[in-house]
Short mmCIF file of C-alpha atoms in Angstrom, two decimals:
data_model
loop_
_atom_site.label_atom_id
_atom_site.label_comp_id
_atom_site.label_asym_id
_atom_site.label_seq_id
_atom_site.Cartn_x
_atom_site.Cartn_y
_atom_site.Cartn_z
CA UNK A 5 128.59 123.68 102.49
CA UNK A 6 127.39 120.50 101.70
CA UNK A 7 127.41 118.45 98.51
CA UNK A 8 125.86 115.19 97.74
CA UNK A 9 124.89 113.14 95.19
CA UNK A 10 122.41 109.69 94.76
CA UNK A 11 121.95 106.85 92.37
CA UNK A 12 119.88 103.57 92.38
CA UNK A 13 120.79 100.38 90.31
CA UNK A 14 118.48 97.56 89.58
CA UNK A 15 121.73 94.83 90.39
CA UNK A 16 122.37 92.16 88.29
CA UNK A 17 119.63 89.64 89.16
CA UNK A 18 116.22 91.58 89.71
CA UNK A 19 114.13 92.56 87.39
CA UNK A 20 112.73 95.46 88.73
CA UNK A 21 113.70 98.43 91.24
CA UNK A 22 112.38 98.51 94.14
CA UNK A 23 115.13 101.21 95.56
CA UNK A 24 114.20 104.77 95.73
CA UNK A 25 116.22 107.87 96.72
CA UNK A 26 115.27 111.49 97.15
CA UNK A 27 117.93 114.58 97.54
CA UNK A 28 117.42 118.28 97.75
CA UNK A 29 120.05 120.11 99.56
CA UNK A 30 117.85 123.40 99.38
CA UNK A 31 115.22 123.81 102.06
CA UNK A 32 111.90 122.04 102.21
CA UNK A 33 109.32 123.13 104.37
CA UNK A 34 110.84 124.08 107.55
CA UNK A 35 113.73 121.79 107.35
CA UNK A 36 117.27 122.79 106.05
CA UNK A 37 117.44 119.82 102.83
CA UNK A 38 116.18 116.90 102.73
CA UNK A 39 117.64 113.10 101.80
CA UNK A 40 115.98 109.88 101.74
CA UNK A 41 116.35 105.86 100.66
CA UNK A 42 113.95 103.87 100.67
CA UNK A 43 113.71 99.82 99.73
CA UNK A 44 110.08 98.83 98.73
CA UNK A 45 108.88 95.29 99.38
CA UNK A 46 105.81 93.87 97.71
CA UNK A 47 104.69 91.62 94.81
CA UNK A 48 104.82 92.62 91.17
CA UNK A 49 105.01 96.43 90.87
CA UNK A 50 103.98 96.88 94.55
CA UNK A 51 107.72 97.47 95.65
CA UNK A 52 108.68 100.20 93.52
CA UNK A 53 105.40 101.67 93.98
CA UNK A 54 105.42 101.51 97.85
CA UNK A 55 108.94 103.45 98.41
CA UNK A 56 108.51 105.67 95.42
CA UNK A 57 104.74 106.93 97.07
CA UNK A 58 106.52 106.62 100.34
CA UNK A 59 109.21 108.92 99.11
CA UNK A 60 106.77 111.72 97.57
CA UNK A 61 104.24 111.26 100.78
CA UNK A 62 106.93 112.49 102.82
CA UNK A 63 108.09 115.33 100.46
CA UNK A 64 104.50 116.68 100.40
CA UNK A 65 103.77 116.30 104.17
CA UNK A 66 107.30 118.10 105.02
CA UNK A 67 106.55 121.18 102.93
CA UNK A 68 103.29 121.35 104.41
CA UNK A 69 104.55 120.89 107.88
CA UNK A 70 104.00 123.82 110.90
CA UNK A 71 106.21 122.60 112.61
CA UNK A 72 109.72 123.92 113.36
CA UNK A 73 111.32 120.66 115.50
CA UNK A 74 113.31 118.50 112.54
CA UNK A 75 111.86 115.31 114.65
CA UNK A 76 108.48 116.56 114.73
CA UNK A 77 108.48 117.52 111.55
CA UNK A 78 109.98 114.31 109.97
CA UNK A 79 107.38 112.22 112.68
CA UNK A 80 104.77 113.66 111.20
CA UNK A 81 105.54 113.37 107.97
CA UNK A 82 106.15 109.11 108.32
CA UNK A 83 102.82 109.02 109.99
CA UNK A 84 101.23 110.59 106.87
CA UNK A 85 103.39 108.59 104.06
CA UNK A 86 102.16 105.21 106.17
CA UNK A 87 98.45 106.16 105.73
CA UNK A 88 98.57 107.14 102.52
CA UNK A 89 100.72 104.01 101.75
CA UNK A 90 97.83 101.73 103.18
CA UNK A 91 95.31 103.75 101.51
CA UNK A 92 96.87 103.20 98.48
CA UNK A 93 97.16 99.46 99.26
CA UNK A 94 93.69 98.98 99.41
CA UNK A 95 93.28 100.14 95.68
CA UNK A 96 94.47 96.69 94.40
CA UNK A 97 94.57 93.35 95.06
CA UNK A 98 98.55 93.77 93.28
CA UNK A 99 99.05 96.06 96.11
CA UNK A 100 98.01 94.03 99.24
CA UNK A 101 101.29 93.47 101.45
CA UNK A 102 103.35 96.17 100.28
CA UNK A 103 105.67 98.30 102.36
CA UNK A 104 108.62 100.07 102.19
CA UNK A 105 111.71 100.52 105.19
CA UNK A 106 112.89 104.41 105.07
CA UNK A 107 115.92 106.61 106.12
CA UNK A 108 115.57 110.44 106.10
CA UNK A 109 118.56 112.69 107.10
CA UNK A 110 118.41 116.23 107.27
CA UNK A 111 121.36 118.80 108.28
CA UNK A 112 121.57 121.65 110.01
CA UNK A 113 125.00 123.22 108.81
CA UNK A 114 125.38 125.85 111.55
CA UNK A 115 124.90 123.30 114.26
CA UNK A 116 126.94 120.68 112.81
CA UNK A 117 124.37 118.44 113.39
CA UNK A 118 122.38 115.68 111.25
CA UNK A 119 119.12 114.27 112.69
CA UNK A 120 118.04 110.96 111.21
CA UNK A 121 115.17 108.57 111.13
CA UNK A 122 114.69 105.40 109.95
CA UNK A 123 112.29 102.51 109.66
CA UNK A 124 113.29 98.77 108.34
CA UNK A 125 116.84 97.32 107.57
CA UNK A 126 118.30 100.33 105.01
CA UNK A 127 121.01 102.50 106.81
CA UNK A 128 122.70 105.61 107.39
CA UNK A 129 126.41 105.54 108.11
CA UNK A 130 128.41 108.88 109.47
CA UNK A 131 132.42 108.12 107.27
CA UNK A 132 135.41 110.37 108.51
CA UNK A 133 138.63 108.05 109.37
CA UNK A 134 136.40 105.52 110.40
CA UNK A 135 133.14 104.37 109.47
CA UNK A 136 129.90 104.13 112.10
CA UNK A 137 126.33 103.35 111.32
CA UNK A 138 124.22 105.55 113.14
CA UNK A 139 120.96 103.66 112.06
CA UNK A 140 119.77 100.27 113.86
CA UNK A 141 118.50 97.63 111.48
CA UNK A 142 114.70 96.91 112.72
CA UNK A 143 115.31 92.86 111.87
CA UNK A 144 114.78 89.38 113.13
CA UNK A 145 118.59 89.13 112.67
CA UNK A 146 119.33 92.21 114.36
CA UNK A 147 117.30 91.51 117.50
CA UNK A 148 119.11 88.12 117.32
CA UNK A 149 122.15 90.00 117.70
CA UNK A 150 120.99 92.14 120.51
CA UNK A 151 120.02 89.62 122.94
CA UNK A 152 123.35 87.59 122.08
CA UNK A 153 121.57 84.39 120.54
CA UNK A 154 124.18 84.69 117.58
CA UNK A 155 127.64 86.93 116.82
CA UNK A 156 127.47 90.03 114.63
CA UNK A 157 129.68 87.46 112.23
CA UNK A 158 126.63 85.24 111.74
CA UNK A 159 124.09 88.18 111.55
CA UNK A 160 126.05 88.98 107.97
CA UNK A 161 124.99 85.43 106.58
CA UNK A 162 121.96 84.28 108.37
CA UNK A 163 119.75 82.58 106.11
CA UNK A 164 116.76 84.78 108.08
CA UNK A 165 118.60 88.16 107.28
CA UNK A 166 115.72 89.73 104.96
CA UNK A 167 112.57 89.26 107.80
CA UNK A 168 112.39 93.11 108.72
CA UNK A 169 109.95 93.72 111.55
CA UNK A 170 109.29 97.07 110.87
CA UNK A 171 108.60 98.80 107.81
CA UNK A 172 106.43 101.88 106.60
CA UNK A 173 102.68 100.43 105.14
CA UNK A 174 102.31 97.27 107.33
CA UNK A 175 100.59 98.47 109.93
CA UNK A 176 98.26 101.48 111.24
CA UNK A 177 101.51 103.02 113.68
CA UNK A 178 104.83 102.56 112.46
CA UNK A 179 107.24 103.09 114.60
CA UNK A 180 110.59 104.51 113.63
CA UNK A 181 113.60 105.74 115.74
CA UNK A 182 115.32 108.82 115.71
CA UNK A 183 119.20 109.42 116.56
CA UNK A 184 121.63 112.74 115.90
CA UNK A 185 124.77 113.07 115.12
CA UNK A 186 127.67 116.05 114.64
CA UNK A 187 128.83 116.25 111.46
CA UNK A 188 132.27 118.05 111.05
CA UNK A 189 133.97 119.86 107.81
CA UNK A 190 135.75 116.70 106.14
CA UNK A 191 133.29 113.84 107.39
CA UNK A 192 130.25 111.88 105.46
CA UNK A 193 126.67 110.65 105.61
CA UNK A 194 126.39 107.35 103.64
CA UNK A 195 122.51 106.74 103.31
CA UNK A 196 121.92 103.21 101.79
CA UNK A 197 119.93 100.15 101.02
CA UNK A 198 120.69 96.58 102.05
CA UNK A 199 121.77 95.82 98.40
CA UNK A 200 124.80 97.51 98.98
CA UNK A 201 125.35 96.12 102.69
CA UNK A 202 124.80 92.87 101.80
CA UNK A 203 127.01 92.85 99.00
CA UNK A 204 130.09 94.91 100.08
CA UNK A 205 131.95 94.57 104.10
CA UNK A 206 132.22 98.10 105.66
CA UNK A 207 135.75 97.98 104.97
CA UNK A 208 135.40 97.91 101.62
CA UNK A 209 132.61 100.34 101.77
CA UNK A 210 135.39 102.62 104.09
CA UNK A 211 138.41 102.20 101.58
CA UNK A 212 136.14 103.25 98.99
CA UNK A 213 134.86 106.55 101.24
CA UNK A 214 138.01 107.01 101.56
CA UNK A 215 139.69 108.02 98.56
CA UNK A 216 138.95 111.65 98.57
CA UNK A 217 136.82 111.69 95.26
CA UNK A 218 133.57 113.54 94.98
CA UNK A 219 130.18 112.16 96.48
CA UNK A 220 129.21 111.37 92.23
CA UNK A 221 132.62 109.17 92.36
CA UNK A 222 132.12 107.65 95.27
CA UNK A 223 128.32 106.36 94.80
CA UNK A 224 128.97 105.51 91.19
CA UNK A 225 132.23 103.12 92.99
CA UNK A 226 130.01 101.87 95.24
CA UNK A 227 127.34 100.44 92.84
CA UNK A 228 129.75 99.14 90.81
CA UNK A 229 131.53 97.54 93.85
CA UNK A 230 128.39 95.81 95.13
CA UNK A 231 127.75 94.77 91.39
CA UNK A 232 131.04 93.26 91.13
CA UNK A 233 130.71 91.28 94.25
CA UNK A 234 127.49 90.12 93.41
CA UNK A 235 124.57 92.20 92.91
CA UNK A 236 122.17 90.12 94.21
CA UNK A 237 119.55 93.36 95.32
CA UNK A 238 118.46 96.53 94.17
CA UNK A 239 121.27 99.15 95.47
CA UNK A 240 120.08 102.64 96.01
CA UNK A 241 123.11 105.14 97.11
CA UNK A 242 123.26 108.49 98.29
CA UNK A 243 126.47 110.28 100.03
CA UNK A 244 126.38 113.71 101.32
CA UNK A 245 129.54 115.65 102.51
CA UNK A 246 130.53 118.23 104.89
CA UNK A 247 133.10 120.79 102.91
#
């Protein structure tokens, strides 16, 4: 059985949120439940509209959805979102250059199994006695990393650590990977923006996992963690759990 529960904060120094989450542990479409985060970027009012759109583009083009393949299915769906996303850019000059990045999990509880997707810098994390992000930030940072030009260390504070280089609305094809992971009785999904990332080290983020409190405790920590330490971003939240 799985519970979960979501919550986005505005931080302590934006004024708007740009953060959007989306949960339904009942079936939609063909696929089992449904979870999503997404971070808009854009000018005024373009951010939140971007990952909120986003967010309800792929809700519509999953329930609509023939097919029976959670990958298919969730491919299809980003492909829709990100043409309806640059469709709706065109409406306004306000709009021009807006985007969102994008993590969708869905879980097939017989299987043990969680298939994932995501697009841009937000991540999804799999908690049990450790802590391991399943996700791969698409960032100038990141690919920094990868081809050893600077140490994970760095990555945390690079001054360049916000350039994404994907995202969905930028582009005609976007491009987003897909990765699965078991999910056992007694272990976590931890879907998240990089407000809370930034903010918190994933030890902290572990110890606070870790206390054996309900997904509602735990998110509601977690904000107020990366508020504490800063707040700097929007923080968007969502745990789901394996009973």
């Amino acid at each position: 059985m799985l519970t979960s529960y979501g919550l986005k904060d505005v931080g302590r120094v934006r004024s708007i949120n740009q953060d959007y989450f989306f949960i339904s542990e009942k079936p939609v479409g063909n696929l089992p439940n449904l979870f999503l985060v997404a971070d808009g970027m854009g000018g005024h009012k373009a951010g939140d509209l971007a990952s909120e759109y986003t967010v309800s583009m792929i809700q519509e083009a999953v329930s609509k959805s023939m097919q029976t393949n959670p990958f298919q299915i969730l491919k299809g769906a980003i492909q829709y979102a990100n043409q309806r996303l640059l469709e709706k850019a065109r409406e306004s000059l306000d709009y021009t250059g807006m985007g969102t990045t994008l993590v969708i999990a869905t879980i097939d509880e017989e299987r043990h199994l969680a298939y994932v997707v995501n697009v841009g810098d937000s991540r999804l994390y799999k908690v049990g006695d450790s802590m391991e992000q399943i996700t791969v930030d698409h960032s100038l940072v990141e690919e920094m990393v990868h081809l050893g030009e600077i140490s994970r260390e760095a990555a945390r504070n690079h001054p360049d650590k916000h350039i994404i280089t994907r995202a969905v609305g930028v582009s005609e094809r976007v491009e987003p990977d897909y990765f699965d992971t078991t999910l056992e009785k007694g272990e976590s999904l931890l879907i998240c923006s990089d407000g809370l990332t930034n903010m918190l080290e994933d030890s902290r983020i572990l110890q606070i996992m870790s206390r054996g409190k309900s997904p509602k405790e735990k998110v509601q920590e977690l904000v107020l963690a990366a508020n504490r330490s800063g707040g700097r971003d929007n923080i968007a939240v969502v745990v789901i759990e394996q009973e």
